[in-house]
Coordinates of C-alpha atoms in Angstrom, one line a residue:
Chain V
M415 CA 81.4 159.3 148.0
W416 CA 84.5 159.8 149.8
A417 CA 82.4 160.3 152.8
I418 CA 81.0 157.0 152.8
Y419 CA 84.2 155.4 151.9
C420 CA 86.0 156.8 154.9
R421 CA 82.9 156.0 157.2
E422 CA 82.6 152.3 156.0
L423 CA 86.5 152.1 156.3
R424 CA 86.3 153.3 159.8
S425 CA 83.4 151.2 160.9
Y426 CA 85.4 148.0 160.1
F427 CA 87.7 148.9 163.1
T428 CA 85.2 150.5 165.4
T429 CA 83.7 147.1 165.2
P430 CA 85.3 143.5 165.6
I431 CA 84.6 142.7 161.8
G432 CA 88.1 144.4 160.7
Y433 CA 90.0 142.8 163.3
V434 CA 88.3 139.2 162.9
F435 CA 89.0 139.4 159.1
A436 CA 92.5 140.3 159.4
G437 CA 93.3 137.9 162.3
M438 CA 91.6 135.0 160.6
F439 CA 93.0 135.7 157.1
L440 CA 96.5 135.9 158.4
A441 CA 96.4 133.0 160.8
V442 CA 94.8 130.6 158.2
S443 CA 97.0 131.7 155.4
G444 CA 100.2 131.6 157.6
A445 CA 99.1 127.9 158.6
L446 CA 98.5 127.0 155.0
F447 CA 101.8 128.7 153.8
S448 CA 103.7 126.6 156.4
A449 CA 102.1 123.3 155.5
T450 CA 102.2 123.6 151.7
V451 CA 105.6 125.5 151.2
L452 CA 107.7 126.0 154.3
L453 CA 107.5 122.6 155.8
Q454 CA 107.6 120.9 152.5
A455 CA 110.6 123.1 151.7
D456 CA 109.4 123.2 148.3
T457 CA 108.1 126.1 146.5
S458 CA 106.6 124.2 143.6
M459 CA 103.6 123.7 146.1
M460 CA 103.0 127.4 145.8
S461 CA 100.2 127.1 143.6
M462 CA 98.3 124.6 145.9
Y463 CA 98.8 127.4 148.7
F464 CA 97.3 130.1 146.4
L465 CA 94.4 127.7 145.2
S466 CA 93.5 126.7 149.0
L467 CA 93.7 130.5 149.9
M468 CA 90.9 131.2 147.2
F469 CA 88.5 128.8 149.4
V470 CA 89.3 130.7 152.5
F471 CA 88.3 133.8 150.7
A472 CA 84.8 132.2 150.3
I473 CA 84.4 132.0 154.1
L474 CA 86.3 135.2 155.0
I475 CA 85.2 137.9 152.5
P476 CA 81.4 137.5 153.2
L477 CA 82.5 138.7 156.7
L478 CA 83.7 141.8 155.2
T479 CA 80.7 142.5 152.9
M480 CA 77.7 141.2 154.9
K481 CA 77.2 144.5 156.9
L482 CA 77.6 146.9 154.0
F483 CA 74.0 147.1 152.8
A484 CA 72.0 144.7 154.7
D485 CA 72.5 146.3 158.1
E486 CA 71.9 149.8 156.7
R487 CA 68.5 148.5 155.4
R488 CA 67.6 147.0 158.6
T489 CA 68.4 150.1 160.8
K490 CA 67.1 152.3 157.9
S491 CA 70.1 154.6 157.9
E492 CA 70.4 154.1 154.3
Q493 CA 67.8 156.6 154.0
I494 CA 70.3 159.3 154.6
L495 CA 72.4 158.0 151.7
L496 CA 69.5 157.4 149.2
T497 CA 68.5 161.2 149.8
A498 CA 71.5 162.8 149.9
P499 CA 73.1 164.3 146.9
I500 CA 75.0 161.5 145.5
S501 CA 74.4 159.0 142.9
L502 CA 73.5 155.4 143.7
G503 CA 76.6 154.2 141.6
A504 CA 79.0 156.4 143.8
M505 CA 77.4 155.0 147.1
V506 CA 77.9 151.3 145.8
I507 CA 81.5 152.0 144.7
A508 CA 82.4 153.7 147.9
K509 CA 81.1 150.8 150.0
F510 CA 82.9 148.4 147.5
L511 CA 86.1 150.2 147.7
S512 CA 86.0 150.4 151.5
A513 CA 85.8 146.6 151.7
L514 CA 88.6 146.2 149.1
T515 CA 90.9 148.5 150.8
V516 CA 90.6 146.2 154.0
F517 CA 91.2 143.2 151.7
A518 CA 94.1 144.8 150.0
A519 CA 95.7 145.9 153.3
V520 CA 95.4 142.5 154.8
L521 CA 96.8 140.9 151.6
G522 CA 99.6 143.2 151.8
V523 CA 100.4 142.3 155.1
N524 CA 100.3 138.5 154.2
S525 CA 102.9 139.1 151.7
F526 CA 105.6 139.1 154.2
N527 CA 105.3 135.2 154.3
F528 CA 107.0 135.4 150.7
Y529 CA 109.9 137.4 152.3
L530 CA 110.6 134.3 154.3
L531 CA 111.5 132.5 151.0
Y532 CA 114.0 134.9 150.1
I533 CA 116.0 134.2 153.3
Y534 CA 116.2 130.5 152.4
G535 CA 116.0 130.6 148.6
N536 CA 115.7 132.4 145.5
P537 CA 111.8 132.4 144.3
S538 CA 110.8 134.1 141.1
L539 CA 109.5 137.6 142.1
S540 CA 107.6 137.9 138.9
Y541 CA 105.8 134.5 139.8
I542 CA 104.7 135.7 143.3
F543 CA 103.7 139.1 142.1
L544 CA 101.4 137.7 139.3
N545 CA 100.0 135.1 141.9
V546 CA 99.3 138.0 144.4
L547 CA 97.6 140.1 141.6
T548 CA 95.5 137.4 140.7
L549 CA 94.4 136.8 144.3
F550 CA 93.6 140.6 144.8
L551 CA 91.6 140.6 141.4
I552 CA 89.6 137.3 142.5
G553 CA 89.0 138.8 145.8
A554 CA 87.7 141.9 144.2
A555 CA 85.4 139.9 142.3
F556 CA 84.1 138.0 145.4
I557 CA 83.7 141.4 147.3
A558 CA 81.6 142.4 144.6
V559 CA 79.5 139.1 144.9
G560 CA 79.3 139.8 148.4
V561 CA 78.2 143.5 147.9
F562 CA 75.5 142.3 145.6
I563 CA 74.1 139.6 147.8
S564 CA 74.2 142.1 151.0
S565 CA 71.9 144.5 148.9
L566 CA 69.3 141.7 148.5
T567 CA 68.6 141.2 152.2
E568 CA 68.2 143.1 155.8
S569 CA 69.9 140.2 157.5
Q570 CA 73.7 140.1 157.9
L571 CA 73.7 136.5 158.5
N572 CA 71.6 135.7 155.2
A573 CA 74.0 138.0 153.5
A574 CA 76.9 136.1 154.6
I575 CA 75.5 132.6 154.2
G576 CA 74.4 133.8 150.6
S577 CA 77.7 134.9 149.7
M578 CA 79.5 132.1 150.9
G579 CA 77.3 129.8 149.0
L580 CA 77.6 131.6 145.6
I581 CA 81.2 131.9 146.0
V582 CA 81.7 128.4 146.8
V583 CA 79.5 127.5 143.6
I584 CA 81.7 129.9 141.8
L585 CA 84.8 128.0 142.6
L586 CA 83.4 124.6 142.8
L587 CA 82.3 125.0 138.9
G588 CA 86.0 124.7 137.9
V589 CA 86.7 121.8 140.2
L590 CA 83.4 119.7 138.8
V591 CA 83.6 120.8 135.4
N592 CA 85.7 117.7 134.4
S593 CA 82.9 115.4 135.4
I594 CA 80.5 116.8 132.9
P595 CA 80.2 114.7 130.0
V596 CA 79.0 117.1 127.3
E597 CA 82.1 118.9 125.6
W598 CA 80.3 122.2 124.7
M599 CA 79.1 122.7 128.1
R600 CA 82.3 122.1 129.7
S601 CA 83.9 124.7 127.6
I602 CA 81.2 127.3 128.4
I603 CA 81.7 126.6 132.2
R604 CA 85.7 126.5 131.6
W605 CA 85.5 130.0 130.2
F606 CA 83.8 131.3 133.1
S607 CA 85.5 129.5 135.9
F608 CA 87.7 131.2 137.9
I609 CA 90.2 128.3 138.9
D610 CA 90.7 127.7 135.1
R611 CA 91.4 131.5 134.6
Y612 CA 93.6 131.2 137.5
A613 CA 95.6 128.4 136.5
T614 CA 97.0 130.4 133.5
M615 CA 98.0 133.3 135.7
S616 CA 99.5 130.9 138.3
S617 CA 102.1 129.4 136.0
G618 CA 103.6 132.9 135.9
I619 CA 102.1 134.0 132.6
L620 CA 100.3 137.2 132.5
D621 CA 97.0 136.5 130.9
L622 CA 95.5 139.8 130.1
S623 CA 92.1 138.2 129.0
A624 CA 91.9 136.8 132.7
V625 CA 92.7 140.3 134.1
V626 CA 89.9 141.7 132.1
Y627 CA 87.5 138.9 132.9
F628 CA 87.9 139.4 136.6
I629 CA 87.6 143.3 136.5
S630 CA 84.5 142.8 134.1
F631 CA 82.9 140.0 136.6
T632 CA 83.4 142.7 139.6
A633 CA 81.8 145.5 137.5
V634 CA 78.8 143.3 136.4
F635 CA 78.0 142.5 140.2
L636 CA 78.4 146.1 141.3
F637 CA 76.1 147.1 138.3
L638 CA 73.6 144.7 139.4
T639 CA 73.8 146.1 142.9
V640 CA 72.9 149.7 141.7
R641 CA 70.0 147.8 139.9
V642 CA 68.8 146.3 143.0
Y643 CA 68.5 149.8 144.6
E644 CA 66.9 151.3 141.4
K645 CA 64.6 148.4 141.3
R646 CA 63.6 148.9 145.1
R647 CA 62.9 152.6 144.3
W648 CA 60.5 151.9 141.5
S649 CA 58.7 148.8 143.0
Chain A
M170 CA 59.1 176.1 146.2
I171 CA 57.6 172.4 146.3
E172 CA 55.4 171.2 143.7
I173 CA 53.7 167.8 143.7
I174 CA 51.8 167.2 140.6
D175 CA 49.5 164.2 140.1
V176 CA 51.7 161.8 141.9
Y177 CA 50.8 158.0 141.9
K178 CA 52.6 155.2 143.8
N179 CA 51.7 151.7 143.4
F180 CA 53.0 148.8 145.6
G181 CA 52.2 145.7 143.4
D182 CA 48.2 145.9 143.2
K183 CA 48.0 148.3 146.2
Q184 CA 47.9 152.0 145.2
A185 CA 49.3 153.9 148.1
V186 CA 49.1 157.4 146.7
K187 CA 46.5 158.4 144.2
G188 CA 47.0 161.4 142.3
V189 CA 48.5 163.7 145.0
T190 CA 48.7 167.4 143.9
F191 CA 49.8 170.4 146.3
N192 CA 52.2 173.2 146.3
V193 CA 54.2 174.6 149.1
E194 CA 55.2 178.3 148.8
E195 CA 58.6 179.7 150.1
G196 CA 58.9 180.3 153.9
E197 CA 55.6 178.4 154.7
I198 CA 55.1 175.7 157.2
M199 CA 53.0 173.1 155.9
G200 CA 51.3 170.4 157.9
F201 CA 50.8 167.1 156.3
L202 CA 48.0 165.3 158.2
G203 CA 46.5 162.2 157.7
P204 CA 46.0 158.8 159.9
N205 CA 48.6 156.0 160.0
G206 CA 48.8 154.4 156.4
A207 CA 47.2 157.3 154.6
G208 CA 50.3 157.6 152.2
K209 CA 52.2 160.5 154.2
T210 CA 55.5 158.5 154.4
T211 CA 55.1 157.6 150.9
T212 CA 54.5 160.9 149.5
L213 CA 57.3 162.4 151.3
N214 CA 59.7 159.5 150.5
I215 CA 58.8 160.2 146.8
L216 CA 59.5 163.9 147.2
T217 CA 62.8 163.5 148.7
G218 CA 63.8 160.8 146.0
Y219 CA 63.8 157.9 148.4
L220 CA 61.4 156.3 146.3
S221 CA 60.3 156.9 142.8
A222 CA 56.8 157.7 141.8
S223 CA 54.8 155.3 139.5
S224 CA 53.8 158.5 137.7
G225 CA 53.5 162.1 138.2
T226 CA 56.2 165.0 139.0
C227 CA 57.8 166.6 142.0
R228 CA 59.7 169.6 141.7
I229 CA 61.8 171.2 144.6
D230 CA 62.8 175.0 143.9
G231 CA 62.0 174.1 140.2
V232 CA 64.2 171.0 139.9
D233 CA 62.6 167.8 139.1
I234 CA 63.7 165.0 141.4
L235 CA 63.8 162.5 138.9
E236 CA 65.3 164.3 136.1
N237 CA 68.1 166.0 138.4
P238 CA 67.9 164.0 141.6
V239 CA 71.4 165.1 142.7
E240 CA 70.4 169.0 142.4
A241 CA 67.2 168.6 143.9
K242 CA 68.3 166.5 147.0
R243 CA 70.9 169.3 147.6
K244 CA 67.9 171.4 148.2
I245 CA 66.3 169.2 150.9
G246 CA 67.0 168.2 154.5
F247 CA 65.0 165.4 155.4
L248 CA 64.4 163.6 158.8
P249 CA 62.5 160.3 157.9
E250 CA 60.1 158.7 160.4
Q251 CA 63.1 156.6 162.0
P252 CA 66.2 159.1 162.2
P253 CA 68.9 157.6 160.0
L254 CA 71.6 157.7 162.6
Y255 CA 74.6 155.5 162.5
V256 CA 74.8 154.5 166.4
D257 CA 78.4 153.6 166.6
M258 CA 79.5 157.1 165.9
T259 CA 79.6 160.1 168.2
V260 CA 77.3 163.2 167.3
K261 CA 80.4 165.0 166.0
E262 CA 81.5 162.5 163.9
Y263 CA 78.0 161.7 162.6
L264 CA 77.4 165.3 161.8
S265 CA 81.0 165.6 160.3
F266 CA 80.0 162.6 158.0
V267 CA 76.7 164.1 156.9
Y268 CA 78.5 167.5 156.2
Q269 CA 80.9 165.7 153.8
L270 CA 78.0 163.6 152.3
K271 CA 76.3 166.7 151.4
K272 CA 79.3 168.2 150.2
C273 CA 78.8 171.2 152.2
S274 CA 80.8 174.4 151.6
L275 CA 80.0 176.4 154.6
P276 CA 82.8 176.8 157.2
K277 CA 82.6 173.2 158.9
D278 CA 83.3 174.0 162.4
A279 CA 81.4 177.1 162.8
H280 CA 78.4 175.3 160.8
L281 CA 78.2 172.4 163.2
K282 CA 78.5 174.6 166.1
E283 CA 75.6 176.6 164.9
V284 CA 73.4 173.8 164.2
C285 CA 74.1 172.0 167.4
E286 CA 73.3 175.3 169.1
V287 CA 69.9 175.6 167.3
V288 CA 68.8 172.0 168.2
K289 CA 70.5 172.1 171.5
I290 CA 72.8 169.1 171.5
T291 CA 75.9 170.8 172.0
D292 CA 76.1 169.1 175.4
V293 CA 76.1 165.6 173.9
F294 CA 78.5 166.6 170.9
N295 CA 81.2 164.0 171.8
R296 CA 78.9 161.4 173.1
K297 CA 78.1 158.0 171.1
I298 CA 74.7 158.2 169.4
K299 CA 73.9 154.6 170.9
N300 CA 74.2 156.1 174.3
L301 CA 71.7 159.0 173.8
S302 CA 67.9 159.1 174.7
K303 CA 65.3 159.2 172.2
G304 CA 64.8 162.8 172.5
Y305 CA 68.4 163.5 171.8
R306 CA 68.5 161.1 169.1
Q307 CA 65.6 162.9 167.3
R308 CA 67.4 166.2 167.6
V309 CA 70.6 164.7 166.1
G310 CA 68.2 163.6 163.4
I311 CA 67.0 167.2 162.9
A312 CA 70.6 168.4 163.1
Q313 CA 71.6 166.2 160.2
A314 CA 68.6 167.6 158.1
L315 CA 69.7 171.1 158.9
I316 CA 73.6 170.6 157.7
G317 CA 74.3 172.6 154.8
N318 CA 71.2 175.0 155.4
P319 CA 68.9 173.5 152.8
K320 CA 66.0 175.6 151.6
V321 CA 63.3 172.8 152.4
L322 CA 62.9 170.9 155.5
I323 CA 60.9 167.9 155.5
F324 CA 60.1 166.1 158.9
D325 CA 58.1 163.0 158.9
E326 CA 56.4 162.3 162.3
P327 CA 59.4 164.2 164.3
T328 CA 57.4 163.8 167.6
V329 CA 56.4 160.1 167.6
G330 CA 57.6 158.4 170.8
L331 CA 58.7 161.6 172.6
D332 CA 57.6 162.7 175.8
P333 CA 55.2 165.5 176.4
K334 CA 58.0 168.1 177.4
Q335 CA 60.2 166.9 174.4
I336 CA 57.1 167.0 172.0
I337 CA 56.7 170.9 173.0
E338 CA 60.4 171.3 172.5
I339 CA 60.6 169.9 169.0
R340 CA 57.4 171.7 168.2
N341 CA 59.2 175.0 169.2
L342 CA 62.2 174.2 167.3
I343 CA 60.2 173.5 164.0
R344 CA 58.4 176.8 164.7
V345 CA 61.8 178.7 164.8
L346 CA 63.1 176.7 161.8
G347 CA 59.9 177.7 159.7
K348 CA 61.2 181.6 160.0
Q349 CA 64.2 180.9 157.7
H350 CA 63.1 177.2 155.6
T351 CA 60.2 176.1 153.8
V352 CA 58.9 173.3 156.1
I353 CA 56.7 170.1 155.6
L354 CA 55.8 168.6 158.8
S355 CA 54.0 165.3 158.7
T356 CA 52.1 164.0 161.5
H357 CA 48.7 162.3 162.6
I358 CA 48.3 164.6 165.6
L359 CA 46.0 167.6 165.0
P360 CA 47.0 169.9 167.8
E361 CA 50.4 169.7 166.4
V362 CA 49.6 171.2 163.0
Q363 CA 47.4 173.6 164.8
A364 CA 50.2 174.8 166.9
V365 CA 52.9 175.0 164.2
C366 CA 51.6 175.3 160.7
D367 CA 50.3 177.9 158.2
R368 CA 48.5 175.6 156.1
I369 CA 47.2 172.1 156.2
V370 CA 47.2 169.4 153.5
V371 CA 45.0 166.5 154.8
I372 CA 45.6 163.1 153.2
N373 CA 43.3 160.0 153.5
K374 CA 43.9 156.7 151.7
G375 CA 46.2 158.2 149.2
E376 CA 44.0 161.0 148.4
I377 CA 44.3 164.8 149.2
V378 CA 41.0 165.5 151.2
A379 CA 41.6 169.1 152.1
N380 CA 44.4 171.9 151.4
E381 CA 43.6 175.0 153.4
R382 CA 44.8 177.4 155.6
T383 CA 45.1 176.3 159.1
Q384 CA 42.4 178.7 160.6
D385 CA 40.1 178.2 157.5
L386 CA 40.2 174.6 158.0
I387 CA 39.6 174.5 161.8
N388 CA 36.7 177.0 161.1
A389 CA 35.3 174.9 158.4
V390 CA 35.2 171.9 160.5
D391 CA 35.0 173.4 164.0
G392 CA 32.0 175.7 163.2
S393 CA 29.6 173.8 165.5
R394 CA 30.6 173.1 168.9
K395 CA 30.2 170.0 170.8
L396 CA 30.1 170.1 174.8
V397 CA 29.6 167.3 177.2
A398 CA 27.5 168.4 180.2
K399 CA 27.1 166.5 183.4
I400 CA 23.6 167.4 184.7
V401 CA 21.9 166.4 188.1
G402 CA 18.0 166.5 187.1
P403 CA 15.3 164.2 185.9
E404 CA 16.6 163.0 182.4
N405 CA 13.7 163.4 180.0
D406 CA 12.9 166.8 181.3
V407 CA 16.4 167.9 180.9
L408 CA 17.0 166.8 177.5
K409 CA 13.6 168.3 176.2
A410 CA 14.5 171.7 177.9
V411 CA 18.0 171.5 176.5
K412 CA 16.8 170.6 173.1
A413 CA 14.3 173.6 173.2
L414 CA 17.1 176.0 173.9
P415 CA 17.7 178.5 171.2
G416 CA 20.9 177.6 169.4
V417 CA 21.2 174.1 170.2
K418 CA 21.4 171.7 167.1
Y419 CA 21.4 168.6 168.4
A420 CA 21.4 166.6 171.9
E421 CA 21.4 163.3 173.2
V422 CA 22.0 161.4 176.5
L423 CA 25.4 159.9 176.9
G424 CA 24.6 157.9 179.9
K425 CA 24.8 157.9 183.7
R426 CA 28.4 158.4 184.7
D427 CA 27.9 158.3 188.3
T428 CA 24.9 157.9 190.7
D429 CA 23.0 161.0 190.4
S430 CA 24.2 162.9 187.2
T431 CA 23.7 162.2 183.6
S432 CA 25.9 163.1 180.8
Y433 CA 24.7 164.7 177.6
L434 CA 26.2 165.4 174.3
I435 CA 25.2 168.9 173.2
E436 CA 26.0 170.2 169.7
S437 CA 25.3 174.0 169.1
E438 CA 24.6 175.8 165.8
D439 CA 27.7 177.4 163.9
K440 CA 29.2 180.0 166.0
I441 CA 26.8 180.2 168.8
D442 CA 28.0 179.7 172.4
I443 CA 25.4 178.0 174.4
R444 CA 27.3 177.6 177.7
K445 CA 25.7 180.5 179.3
P446 CA 22.0 180.0 178.1
L447 CA 22.5 176.4 179.1
F448 CA 23.7 177.4 182.7
A449 CA 20.8 179.7 183.1
L450 CA 18.4 177.1 181.9
I451 CA 19.6 174.7 184.4
A452 CA 19.7 177.3 187.3
R453 CA 16.1 178.2 186.5
N454 CA 14.6 174.7 186.7
G455 CA 16.6 174.0 190.0
W456 CA 18.8 171.3 188.4
Y457 CA 22.5 171.4 188.8
L458 CA 25.4 171.5 186.4
I459 CA 28.1 169.6 188.0
G460 CA 30.4 169.6 184.7
L461 CA 30.9 171.1 181.3
E462 CA 33.6 170.4 178.9
G463 CA 34.1 171.2 175.3
M464 CA 34.8 168.1 173.1
E465 CA 38.2 168.8 171.4
L466 CA 38.1 168.5 167.6
N467 CA 40.3 165.6 166.8
L468 CA 41.5 164.0 163.6
E469 CA 38.6 161.7 163.2
D470 CA 36.2 164.5 163.2
I471 CA 37.9 166.1 160.7
F472 CA 38.0 163.0 158.5
I473 CA 34.2 162.5 159.4
R474 CA 33.4 166.2 158.2
L475 CA 35.7 166.1 155.3
T476 CA 35.2 162.6 153.9
E477 CA 32.1 161.0 155.7
K478 CA 29.7 163.9 156.1
R479 CA 27.2 162.0 154.3
K480 CA 27.7 158.8 156.3
E481 CA 27.4 160.5 159.5
K482 CA 24.1 162.1 158.3
E483 CA 22.8 158.7 157.5
I484 CA 24.0 157.3 160.9
R485 CA 22.1 160.0 162.8
K486 CA 18.9 159.6 160.8
T487 CA 19.0 155.9 161.6
V488 CA 19.6 156.3 165.3
K489 CA 16.5 158.6 165.3
R490 CA 14.5 156.3 163.4
V491 CA 15.3 153.4 165.6
R492 CA 14.6 155.6 168.7
K493 CA 11.3 156.6 167.4
A494 CA 10.4 153.0 166.6
G495 CA 11.5 152.2 170.3
E496 CA 9.2 155.0 171.7
E497 CA 6.2 153.8 169.8

């Protein structure tokens, strides 16, 4: 597992993908932060910044995950992993963790933005911390979605577009839910909605049910990825 | 060492492998022979745990590949049809990765060095795999299989796409490896298994059609010999005389290849060499023998012999009948 993790992590930086992801993320995030917080000189707009970052994830996270399985399937190099003495679960988790590591590192670097706030004001540390934690959990869930979609196809492009589509749908559910006239449907969708879950956390309250939800969501998609590989083996 | 018992594999409606059963003993080099699409790769993929069989059992050194995949895979070094390489890595990085992946416990540097020396890739150790030629990539693929010194080595068509010199080198390498490992060599090239293997298992359309020692198989299907002779002389007389020659089982005119000579296909009885009497016959009649070559036994012959003997006889009878009718 360690071997696959290291290889994947390394390959992010021997190919342009890691740099493109980090560069675009930091640039877009910096611009958003300036526009919503710094230029407004108003930290109450922070939640707007975090919310828009989630939509940035929808575009950028598929860049991290698209190659994980699709490319190996195309070049048939996956055969070495699938005939090596390791379990499917370990293989999927190693690849997931490699993408998560890059994401977490970039998110960490991005947190220097908040340092600026301390120079000019006195923002709530717990508020910022909770928001970054939520972003991390949501990012992990989206990476799991990307990992799953990547395992379904041989084409990196299809994997990227598919993941973007699914992530956008997941996010939009929370936006469009209000226009659904049926009450019980609204409440079911709200329960699943990332944005609704995020709303509680973003107000600075640690919502354990949301934390458990995001982690379970991630686990379900990783499990589905393992199932994809098992199914391919049997069919 | 390797047991495959009654393995079936269905892809949707298509049955790719139908009840394949064979054993490979320890230290044996087994040739797994069959035409393209016969089920060789599928069988090997099942054996290595890449695919699961629809039914049946595979055991490596007594360990079931489905019940205990991790332990069974530890005993196998596998070179798939397309070497599973990460082309953005150097040979050194790639082999170190495989070393880690297989959780190898041998001393790393010494082991990698030894493997590279065996497959002769020491000179490209620090080069990126994407810059290597096909022959070298194939060797890196073999090196990958050797990491961890597994008991069983499985090579799926290792010489496809290589030039003749490389093919000979890879064959020699497999022969050397066979001294210390149990090897399955899958191929559709007959001389390859003849040159390297102790035993041959032949698969056709998903079924095993032969499982014998190499020499026995060759003898069984090569008992009678086929020759192509180019003779200058009156066609009908020559054919009649050749057919009358003791030991000749069958003869026919293949056609005029150039202006004055005619080619004949001559098949002799089992284990009789008719070349000398044939030459004497031609000399006696004042004809000229300007070419004589043995027809090499090829895979098609083996399949015709093994699976379609009846059909061949029928075809031959039909040809005779048509000829007789023509003559009348």
